[in-house]
mmCIF file of N, CA and C in Angstrom:
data_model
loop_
_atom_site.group_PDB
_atom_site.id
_atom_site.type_symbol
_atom_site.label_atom_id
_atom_site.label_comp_id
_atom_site.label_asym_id
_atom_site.label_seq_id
_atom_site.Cartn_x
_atom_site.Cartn_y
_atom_site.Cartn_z
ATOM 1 N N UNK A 626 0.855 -1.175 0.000
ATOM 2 C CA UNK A 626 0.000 0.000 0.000
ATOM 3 C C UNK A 626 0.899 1.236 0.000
ATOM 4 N N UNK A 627 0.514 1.997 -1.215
ATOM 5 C CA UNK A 627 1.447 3.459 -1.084
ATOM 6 C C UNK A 627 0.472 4.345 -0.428
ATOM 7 N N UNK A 628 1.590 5.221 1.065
ATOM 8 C CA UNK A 628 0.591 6.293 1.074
ATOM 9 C C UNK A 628 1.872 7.440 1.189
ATOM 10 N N UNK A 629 0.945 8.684 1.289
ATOM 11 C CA UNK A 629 1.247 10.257 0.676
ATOM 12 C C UNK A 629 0.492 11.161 1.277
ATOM 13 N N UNK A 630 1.092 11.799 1.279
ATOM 14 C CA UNK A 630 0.335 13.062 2.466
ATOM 15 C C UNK A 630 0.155 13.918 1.365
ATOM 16 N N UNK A 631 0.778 14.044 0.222
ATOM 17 C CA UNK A 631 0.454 14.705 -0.731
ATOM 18 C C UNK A 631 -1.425 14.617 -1.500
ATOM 19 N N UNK A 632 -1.784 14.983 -2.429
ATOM 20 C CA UNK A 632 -3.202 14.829 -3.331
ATOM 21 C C UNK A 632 -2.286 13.966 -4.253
ATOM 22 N N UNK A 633 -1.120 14.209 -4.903
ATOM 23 C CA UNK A 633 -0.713 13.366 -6.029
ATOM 24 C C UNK A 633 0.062 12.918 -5.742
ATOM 25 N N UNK A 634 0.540 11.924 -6.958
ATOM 26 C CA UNK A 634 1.765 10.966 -6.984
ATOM 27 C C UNK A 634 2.615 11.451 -8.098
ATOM 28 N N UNK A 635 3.614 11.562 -7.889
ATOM 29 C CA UNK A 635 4.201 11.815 -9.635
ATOM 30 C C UNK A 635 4.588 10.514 -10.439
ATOM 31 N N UNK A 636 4.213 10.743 -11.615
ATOM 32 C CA UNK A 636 4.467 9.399 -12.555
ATOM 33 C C UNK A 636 3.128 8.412 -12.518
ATOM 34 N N UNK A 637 2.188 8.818 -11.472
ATOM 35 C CA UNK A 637 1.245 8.013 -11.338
ATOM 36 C C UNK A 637 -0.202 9.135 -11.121
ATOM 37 N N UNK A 638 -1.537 8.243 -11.902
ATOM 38 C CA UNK A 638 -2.446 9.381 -11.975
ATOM 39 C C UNK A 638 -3.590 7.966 -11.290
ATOM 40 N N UNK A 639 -4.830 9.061 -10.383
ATOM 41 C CA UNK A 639 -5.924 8.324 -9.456
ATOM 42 C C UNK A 639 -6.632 8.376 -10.622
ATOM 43 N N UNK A 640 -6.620 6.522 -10.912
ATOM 44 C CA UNK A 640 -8.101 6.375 -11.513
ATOM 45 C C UNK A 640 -9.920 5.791 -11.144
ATOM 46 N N UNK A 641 -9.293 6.099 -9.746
ATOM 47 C CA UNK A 641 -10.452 6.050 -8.796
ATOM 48 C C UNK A 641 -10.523 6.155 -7.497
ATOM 49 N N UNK A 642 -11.364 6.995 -7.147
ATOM 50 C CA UNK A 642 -11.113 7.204 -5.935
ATOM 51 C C UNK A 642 -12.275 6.364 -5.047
ATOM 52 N N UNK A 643 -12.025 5.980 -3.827
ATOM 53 C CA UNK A 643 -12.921 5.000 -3.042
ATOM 54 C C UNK A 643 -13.481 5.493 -1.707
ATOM 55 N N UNK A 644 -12.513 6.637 -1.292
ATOM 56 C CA UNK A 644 -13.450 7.402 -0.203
ATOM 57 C C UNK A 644 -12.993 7.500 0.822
ATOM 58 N N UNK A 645 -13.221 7.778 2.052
ATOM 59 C CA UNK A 645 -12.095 8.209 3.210
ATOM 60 C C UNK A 645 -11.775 7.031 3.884
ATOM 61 N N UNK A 646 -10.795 6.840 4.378
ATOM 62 C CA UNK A 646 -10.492 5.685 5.112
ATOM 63 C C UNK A 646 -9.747 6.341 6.630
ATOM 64 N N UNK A 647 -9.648 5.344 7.222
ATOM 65 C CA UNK A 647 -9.022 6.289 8.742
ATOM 66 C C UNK A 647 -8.890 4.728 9.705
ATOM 67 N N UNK A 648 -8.399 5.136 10.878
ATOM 68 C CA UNK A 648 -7.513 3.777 11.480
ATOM 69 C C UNK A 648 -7.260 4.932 12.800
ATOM 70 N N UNK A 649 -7.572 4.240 14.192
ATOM 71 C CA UNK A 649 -7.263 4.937 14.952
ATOM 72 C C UNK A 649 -7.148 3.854 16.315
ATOM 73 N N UNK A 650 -5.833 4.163 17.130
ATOM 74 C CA UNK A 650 -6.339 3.419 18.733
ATOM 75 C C UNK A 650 -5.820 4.626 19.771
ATOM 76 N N UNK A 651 -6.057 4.075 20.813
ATOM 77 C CA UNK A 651 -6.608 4.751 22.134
ATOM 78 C C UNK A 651 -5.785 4.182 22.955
ATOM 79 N N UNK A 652 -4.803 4.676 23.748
ATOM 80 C CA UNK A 652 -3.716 4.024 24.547
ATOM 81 C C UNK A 652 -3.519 4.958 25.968
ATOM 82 N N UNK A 653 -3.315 4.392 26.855
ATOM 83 C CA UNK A 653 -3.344 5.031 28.348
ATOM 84 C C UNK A 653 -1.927 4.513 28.906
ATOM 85 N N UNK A 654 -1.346 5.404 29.394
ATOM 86 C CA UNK A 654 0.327 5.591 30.001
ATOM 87 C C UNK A 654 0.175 3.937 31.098
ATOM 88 N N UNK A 655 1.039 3.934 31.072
ATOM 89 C CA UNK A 655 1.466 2.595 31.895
ATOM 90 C C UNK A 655 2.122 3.679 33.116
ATOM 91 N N UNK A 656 1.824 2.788 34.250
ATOM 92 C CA UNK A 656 2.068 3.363 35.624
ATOM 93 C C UNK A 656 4.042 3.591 35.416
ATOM 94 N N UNK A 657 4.697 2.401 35.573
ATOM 95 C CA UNK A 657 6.165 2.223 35.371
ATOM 96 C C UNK A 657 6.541 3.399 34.249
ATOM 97 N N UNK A 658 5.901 3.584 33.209
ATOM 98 C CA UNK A 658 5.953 4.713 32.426
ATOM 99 C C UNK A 658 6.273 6.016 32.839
ATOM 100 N N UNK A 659 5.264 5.670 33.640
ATOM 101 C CA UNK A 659 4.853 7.655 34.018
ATOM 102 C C UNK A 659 5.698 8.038 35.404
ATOM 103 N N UNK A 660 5.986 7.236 35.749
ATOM 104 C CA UNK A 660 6.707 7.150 36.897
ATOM 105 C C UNK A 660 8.329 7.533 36.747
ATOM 106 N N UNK A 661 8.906 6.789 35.501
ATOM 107 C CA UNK A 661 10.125 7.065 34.801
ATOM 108 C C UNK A 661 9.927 8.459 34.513
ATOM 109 N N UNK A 662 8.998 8.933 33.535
ATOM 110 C CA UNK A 662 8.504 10.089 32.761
ATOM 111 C C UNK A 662 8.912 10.981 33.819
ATOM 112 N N UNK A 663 8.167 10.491 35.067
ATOM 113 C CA UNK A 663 8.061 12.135 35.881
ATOM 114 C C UNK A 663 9.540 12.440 36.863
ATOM 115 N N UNK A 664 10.097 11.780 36.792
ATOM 116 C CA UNK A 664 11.692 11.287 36.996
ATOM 117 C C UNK A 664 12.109 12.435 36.216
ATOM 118 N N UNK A 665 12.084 11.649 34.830
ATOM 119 C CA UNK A 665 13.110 12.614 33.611
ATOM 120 C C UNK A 665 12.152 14.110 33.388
ATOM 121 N N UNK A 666 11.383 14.280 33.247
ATOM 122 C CA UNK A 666 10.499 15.268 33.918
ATOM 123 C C UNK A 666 11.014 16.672 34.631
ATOM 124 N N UNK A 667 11.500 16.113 35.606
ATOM 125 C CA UNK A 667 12.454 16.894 36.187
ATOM 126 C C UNK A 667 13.376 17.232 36.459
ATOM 127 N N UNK A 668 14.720 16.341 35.169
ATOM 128 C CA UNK A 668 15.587 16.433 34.946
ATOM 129 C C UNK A 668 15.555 17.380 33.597
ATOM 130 N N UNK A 669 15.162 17.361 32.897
ATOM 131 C CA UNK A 669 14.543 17.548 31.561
ATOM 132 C C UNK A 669 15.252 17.042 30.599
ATOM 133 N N UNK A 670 14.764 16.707 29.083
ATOM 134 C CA UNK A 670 15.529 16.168 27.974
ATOM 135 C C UNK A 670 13.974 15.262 27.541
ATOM 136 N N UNK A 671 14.149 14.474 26.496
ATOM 137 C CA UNK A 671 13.379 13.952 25.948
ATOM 138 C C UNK A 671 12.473 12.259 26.932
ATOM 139 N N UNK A 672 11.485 12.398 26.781
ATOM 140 C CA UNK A 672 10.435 11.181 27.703
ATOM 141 C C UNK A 672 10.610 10.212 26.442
ATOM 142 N N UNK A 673 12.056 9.582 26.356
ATOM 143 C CA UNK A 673 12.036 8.275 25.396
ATOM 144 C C UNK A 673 10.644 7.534 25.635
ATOM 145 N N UNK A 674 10.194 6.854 26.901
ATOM 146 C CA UNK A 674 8.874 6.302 26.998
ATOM 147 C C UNK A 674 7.759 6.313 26.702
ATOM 148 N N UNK A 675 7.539 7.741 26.517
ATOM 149 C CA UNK A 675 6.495 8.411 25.807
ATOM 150 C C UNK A 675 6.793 8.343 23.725
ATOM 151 N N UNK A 676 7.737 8.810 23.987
ATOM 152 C CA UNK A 676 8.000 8.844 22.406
ATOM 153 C C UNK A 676 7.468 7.093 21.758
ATOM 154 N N UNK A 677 7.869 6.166 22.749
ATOM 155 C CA UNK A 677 8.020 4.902 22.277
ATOM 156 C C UNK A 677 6.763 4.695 22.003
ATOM 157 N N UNK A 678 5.669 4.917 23.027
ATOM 158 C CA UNK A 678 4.175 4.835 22.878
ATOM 159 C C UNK A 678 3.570 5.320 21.898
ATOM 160 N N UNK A 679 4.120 6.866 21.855
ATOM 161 C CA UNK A 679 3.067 7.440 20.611
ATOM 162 C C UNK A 679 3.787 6.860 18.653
ATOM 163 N N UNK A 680 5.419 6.362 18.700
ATOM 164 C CA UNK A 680 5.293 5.640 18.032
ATOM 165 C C UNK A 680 4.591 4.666 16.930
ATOM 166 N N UNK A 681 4.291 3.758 18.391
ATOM 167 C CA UNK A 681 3.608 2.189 18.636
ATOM 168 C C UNK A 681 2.013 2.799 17.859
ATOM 169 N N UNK A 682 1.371 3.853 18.590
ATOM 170 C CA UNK A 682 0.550 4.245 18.603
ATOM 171 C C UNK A 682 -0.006 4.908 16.948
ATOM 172 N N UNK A 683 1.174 5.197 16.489
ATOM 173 C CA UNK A 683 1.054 5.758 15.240
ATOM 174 C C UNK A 683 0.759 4.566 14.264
ATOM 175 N N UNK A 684 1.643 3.512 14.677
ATOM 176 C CA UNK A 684 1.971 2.479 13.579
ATOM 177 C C UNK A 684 0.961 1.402 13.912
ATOM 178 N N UNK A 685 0.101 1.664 14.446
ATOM 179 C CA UNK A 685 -1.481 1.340 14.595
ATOM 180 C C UNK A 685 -2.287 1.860 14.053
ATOM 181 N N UNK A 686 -2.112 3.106 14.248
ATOM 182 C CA UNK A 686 -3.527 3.753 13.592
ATOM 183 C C UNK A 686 -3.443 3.289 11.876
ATOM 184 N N UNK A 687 -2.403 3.819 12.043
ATOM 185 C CA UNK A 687 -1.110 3.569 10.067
ATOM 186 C C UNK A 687 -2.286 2.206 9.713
ATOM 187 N N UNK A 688 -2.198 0.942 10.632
ATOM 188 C CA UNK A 688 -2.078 -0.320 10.174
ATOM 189 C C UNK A 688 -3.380 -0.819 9.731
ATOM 190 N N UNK A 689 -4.155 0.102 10.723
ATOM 191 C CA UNK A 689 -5.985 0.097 10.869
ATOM 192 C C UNK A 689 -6.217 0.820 9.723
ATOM 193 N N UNK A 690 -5.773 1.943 9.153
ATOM 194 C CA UNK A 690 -6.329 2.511 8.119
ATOM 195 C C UNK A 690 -5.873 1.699 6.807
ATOM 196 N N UNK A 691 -4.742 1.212 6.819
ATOM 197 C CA UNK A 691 -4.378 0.405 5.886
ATOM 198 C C UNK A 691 -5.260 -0.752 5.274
ATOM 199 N N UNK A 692 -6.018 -1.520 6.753
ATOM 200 C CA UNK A 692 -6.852 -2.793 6.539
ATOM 201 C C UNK A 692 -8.001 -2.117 5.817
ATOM 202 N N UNK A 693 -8.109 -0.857 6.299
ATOM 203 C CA UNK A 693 -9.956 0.012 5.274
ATOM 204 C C UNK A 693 -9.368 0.245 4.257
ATOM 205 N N UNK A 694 -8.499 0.716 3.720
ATOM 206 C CA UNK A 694 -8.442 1.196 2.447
ATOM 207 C C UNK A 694 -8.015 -0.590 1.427
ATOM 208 N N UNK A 695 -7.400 -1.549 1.952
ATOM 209 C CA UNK A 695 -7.312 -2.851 1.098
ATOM 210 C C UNK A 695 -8.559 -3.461 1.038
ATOM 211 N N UNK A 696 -9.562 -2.862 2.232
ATOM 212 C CA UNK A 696 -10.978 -3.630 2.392
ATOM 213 C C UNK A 696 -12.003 -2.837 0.824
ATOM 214 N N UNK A 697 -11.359 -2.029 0.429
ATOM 215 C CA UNK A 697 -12.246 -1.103 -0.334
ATOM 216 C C UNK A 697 -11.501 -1.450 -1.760
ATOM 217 N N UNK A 698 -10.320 -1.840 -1.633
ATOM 218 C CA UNK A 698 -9.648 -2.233 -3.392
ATOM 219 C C UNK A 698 -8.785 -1.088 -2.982
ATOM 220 N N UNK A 699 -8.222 -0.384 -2.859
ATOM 221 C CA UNK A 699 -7.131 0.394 -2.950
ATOM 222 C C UNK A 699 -5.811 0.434 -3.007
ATOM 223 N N UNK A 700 -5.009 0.431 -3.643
ATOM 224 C CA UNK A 700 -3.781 0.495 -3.975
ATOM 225 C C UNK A 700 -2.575 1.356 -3.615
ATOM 226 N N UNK A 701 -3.278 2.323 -2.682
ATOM 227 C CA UNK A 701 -2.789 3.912 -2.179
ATOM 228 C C UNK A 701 -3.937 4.706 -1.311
ATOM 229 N N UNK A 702 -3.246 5.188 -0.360
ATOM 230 C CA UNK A 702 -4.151 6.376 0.231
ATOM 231 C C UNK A 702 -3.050 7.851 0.170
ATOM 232 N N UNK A 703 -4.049 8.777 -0.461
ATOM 233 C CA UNK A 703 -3.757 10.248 -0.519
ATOM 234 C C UNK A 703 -3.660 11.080 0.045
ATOM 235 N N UNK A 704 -3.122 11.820 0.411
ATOM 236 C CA UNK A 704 -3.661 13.169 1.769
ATOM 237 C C UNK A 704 -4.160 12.684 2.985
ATOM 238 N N UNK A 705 -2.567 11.393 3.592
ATOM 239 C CA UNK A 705 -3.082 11.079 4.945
ATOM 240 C C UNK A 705 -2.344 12.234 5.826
ATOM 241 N N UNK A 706 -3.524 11.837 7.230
ATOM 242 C CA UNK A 706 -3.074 13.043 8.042
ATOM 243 C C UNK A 706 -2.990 12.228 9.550
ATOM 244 N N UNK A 707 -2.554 13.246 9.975
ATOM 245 C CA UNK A 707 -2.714 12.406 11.888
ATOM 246 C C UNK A 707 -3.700 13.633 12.288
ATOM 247 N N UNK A 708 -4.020 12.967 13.709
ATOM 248 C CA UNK A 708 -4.529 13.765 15.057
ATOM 249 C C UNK A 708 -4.485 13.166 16.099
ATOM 250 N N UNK A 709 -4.428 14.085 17.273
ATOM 251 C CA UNK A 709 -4.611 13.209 18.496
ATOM 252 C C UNK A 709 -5.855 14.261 19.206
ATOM 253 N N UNK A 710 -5.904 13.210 20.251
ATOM 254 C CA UNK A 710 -7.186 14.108 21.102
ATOM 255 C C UNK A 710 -6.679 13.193 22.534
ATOM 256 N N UNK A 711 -7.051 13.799 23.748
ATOM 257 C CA UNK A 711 -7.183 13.219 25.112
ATOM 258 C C UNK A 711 -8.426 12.784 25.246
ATOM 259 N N UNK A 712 -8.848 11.642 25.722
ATOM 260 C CA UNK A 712 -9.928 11.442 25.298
ATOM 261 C C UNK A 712 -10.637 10.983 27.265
ATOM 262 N N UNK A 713 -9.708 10.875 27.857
ATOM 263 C CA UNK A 713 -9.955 10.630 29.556
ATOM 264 C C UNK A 713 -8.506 10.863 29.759
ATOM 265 N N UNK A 714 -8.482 11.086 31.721
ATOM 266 C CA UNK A 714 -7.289 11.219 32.140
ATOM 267 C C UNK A 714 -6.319 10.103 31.734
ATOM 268 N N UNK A 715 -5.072 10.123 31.001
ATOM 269 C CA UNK A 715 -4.098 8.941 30.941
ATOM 270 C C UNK A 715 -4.198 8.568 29.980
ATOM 271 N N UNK A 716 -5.225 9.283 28.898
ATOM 272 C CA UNK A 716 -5.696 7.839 27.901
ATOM 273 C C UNK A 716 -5.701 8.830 26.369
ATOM 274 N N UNK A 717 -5.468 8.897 25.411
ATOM 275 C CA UNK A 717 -4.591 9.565 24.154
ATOM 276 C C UNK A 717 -4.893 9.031 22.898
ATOM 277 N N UNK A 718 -6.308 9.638 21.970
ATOM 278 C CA UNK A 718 -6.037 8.874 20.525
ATOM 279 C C UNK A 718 -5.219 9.286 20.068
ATOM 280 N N UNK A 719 -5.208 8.268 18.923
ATOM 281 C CA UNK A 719 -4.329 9.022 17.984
ATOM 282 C C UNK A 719 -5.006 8.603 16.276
ATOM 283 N N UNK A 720 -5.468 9.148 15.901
ATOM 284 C CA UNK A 720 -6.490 8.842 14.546
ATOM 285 C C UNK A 720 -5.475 9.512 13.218
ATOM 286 N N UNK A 721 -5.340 8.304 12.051
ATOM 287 C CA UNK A 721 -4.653 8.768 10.961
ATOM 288 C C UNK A 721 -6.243 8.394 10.215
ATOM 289 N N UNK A 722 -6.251 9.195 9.318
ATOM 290 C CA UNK A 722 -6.961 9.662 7.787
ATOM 291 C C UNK A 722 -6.409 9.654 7.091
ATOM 292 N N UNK A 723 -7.320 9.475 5.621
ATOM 293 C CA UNK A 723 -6.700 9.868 4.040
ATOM 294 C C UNK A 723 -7.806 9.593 3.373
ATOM 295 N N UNK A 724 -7.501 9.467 1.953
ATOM 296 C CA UNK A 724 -8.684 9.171 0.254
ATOM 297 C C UNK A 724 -7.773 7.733 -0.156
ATOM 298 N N UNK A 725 -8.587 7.149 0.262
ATOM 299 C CA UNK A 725 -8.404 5.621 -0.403
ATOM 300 C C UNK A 725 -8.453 5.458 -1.952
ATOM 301 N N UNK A 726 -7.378 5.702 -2.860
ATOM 302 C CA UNK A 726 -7.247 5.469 -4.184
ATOM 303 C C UNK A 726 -6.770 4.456 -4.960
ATOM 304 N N UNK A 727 -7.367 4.169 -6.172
ATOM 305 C CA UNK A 727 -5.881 3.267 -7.343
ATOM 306 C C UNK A 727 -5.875 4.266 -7.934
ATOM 307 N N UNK A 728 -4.110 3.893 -7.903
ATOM 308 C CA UNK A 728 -3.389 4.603 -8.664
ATOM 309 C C UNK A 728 -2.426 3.476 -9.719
ATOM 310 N N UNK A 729 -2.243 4.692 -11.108
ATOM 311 C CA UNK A 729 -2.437 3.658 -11.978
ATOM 312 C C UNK A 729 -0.728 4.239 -12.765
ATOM 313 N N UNK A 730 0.332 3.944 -12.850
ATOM 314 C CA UNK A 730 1.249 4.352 -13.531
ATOM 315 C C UNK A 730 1.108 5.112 -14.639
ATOM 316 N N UNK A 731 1.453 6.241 -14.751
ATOM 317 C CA UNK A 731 1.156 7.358 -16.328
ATOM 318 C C UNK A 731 2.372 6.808 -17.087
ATOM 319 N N UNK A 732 1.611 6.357 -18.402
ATOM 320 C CA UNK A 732 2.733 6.178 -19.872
ATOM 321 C C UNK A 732 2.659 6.681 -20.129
ATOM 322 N N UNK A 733 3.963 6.648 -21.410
ATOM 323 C CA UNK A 733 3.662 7.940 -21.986
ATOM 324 C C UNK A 733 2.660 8.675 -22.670
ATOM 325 N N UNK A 734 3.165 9.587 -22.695
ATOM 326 C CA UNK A 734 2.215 10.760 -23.310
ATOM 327 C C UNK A 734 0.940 10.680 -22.563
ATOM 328 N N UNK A 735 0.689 10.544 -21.659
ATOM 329 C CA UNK A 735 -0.416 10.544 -20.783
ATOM 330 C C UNK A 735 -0.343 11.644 -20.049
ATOM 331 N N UNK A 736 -1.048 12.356 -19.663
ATOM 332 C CA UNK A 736 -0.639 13.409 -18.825
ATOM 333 C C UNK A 736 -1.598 13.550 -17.212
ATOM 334 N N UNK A 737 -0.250 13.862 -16.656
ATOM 335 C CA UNK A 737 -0.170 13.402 -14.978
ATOM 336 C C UNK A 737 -0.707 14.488 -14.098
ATOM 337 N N UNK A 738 -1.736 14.663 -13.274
ATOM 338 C CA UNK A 738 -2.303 15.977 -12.862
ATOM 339 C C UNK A 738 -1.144 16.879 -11.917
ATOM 340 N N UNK A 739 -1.170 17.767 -12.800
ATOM 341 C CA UNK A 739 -0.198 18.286 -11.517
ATOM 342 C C UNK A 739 1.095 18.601 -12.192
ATOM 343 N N UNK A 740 1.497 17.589 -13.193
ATOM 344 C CA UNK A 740 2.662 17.757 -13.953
ATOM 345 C C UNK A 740 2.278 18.385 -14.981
ATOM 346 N N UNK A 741 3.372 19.525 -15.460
ATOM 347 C CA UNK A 741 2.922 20.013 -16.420
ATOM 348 C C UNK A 741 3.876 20.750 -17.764
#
């Protein structure tokens, strides 16, 4: 599955588009976590622990949107995006979006949107 935060691909043109797709989970700090966290916290520098989570967290949502857009025929998603929201104390979505497309290699003399 190709995806792109971009609308286009170069060399390649959408010959159909299938509609929004999105993939999201919901993860709450681990006690041992936050405990480290609030340690380095007050040392300051980067909460590796945290970073590791929202990671993990990304490459979930990534994986969930991936299964909707292969569930629909798609070959690519377009103009994916992230977000997060707090959704209770401790607890953190994280929702990726995009346009579930095939995309189809431009031959020549075909002309590629965008290229010009």
């Amino acid at each position: 599955m190709f995806l792109s935060n971009t609308e286009t691909v170069p060399g390649s043109r959408v010959v159909r588009t299938l509609g929004l797709v999105n993939g999201n989970t919901v993860r709450a700090k681990h006690l041992g976590r936050d405990i480290l966290a609030g340690f380095k916290n007050l040392a300051g520098g980067e909460l590796q622990a945290y970073t590791e989570l929202l990671s993990e967290s990304r490459n979930e949502a990534i994986h969930r949107m991936v299964l909707h857009a292969q569930h629909l025929g798609a070959n690519a998603i377009v103009n994916v995006r992230f977000t997060t929201a707090s959704v209770a104390p401790g607890a953190a979505e994280i929702y990726a979006y995009g346009t579930a497309v095939v995309l189809e290699q431009a031959g020549p003399g075909q002309a590629v949107p965008g290229q010009g």
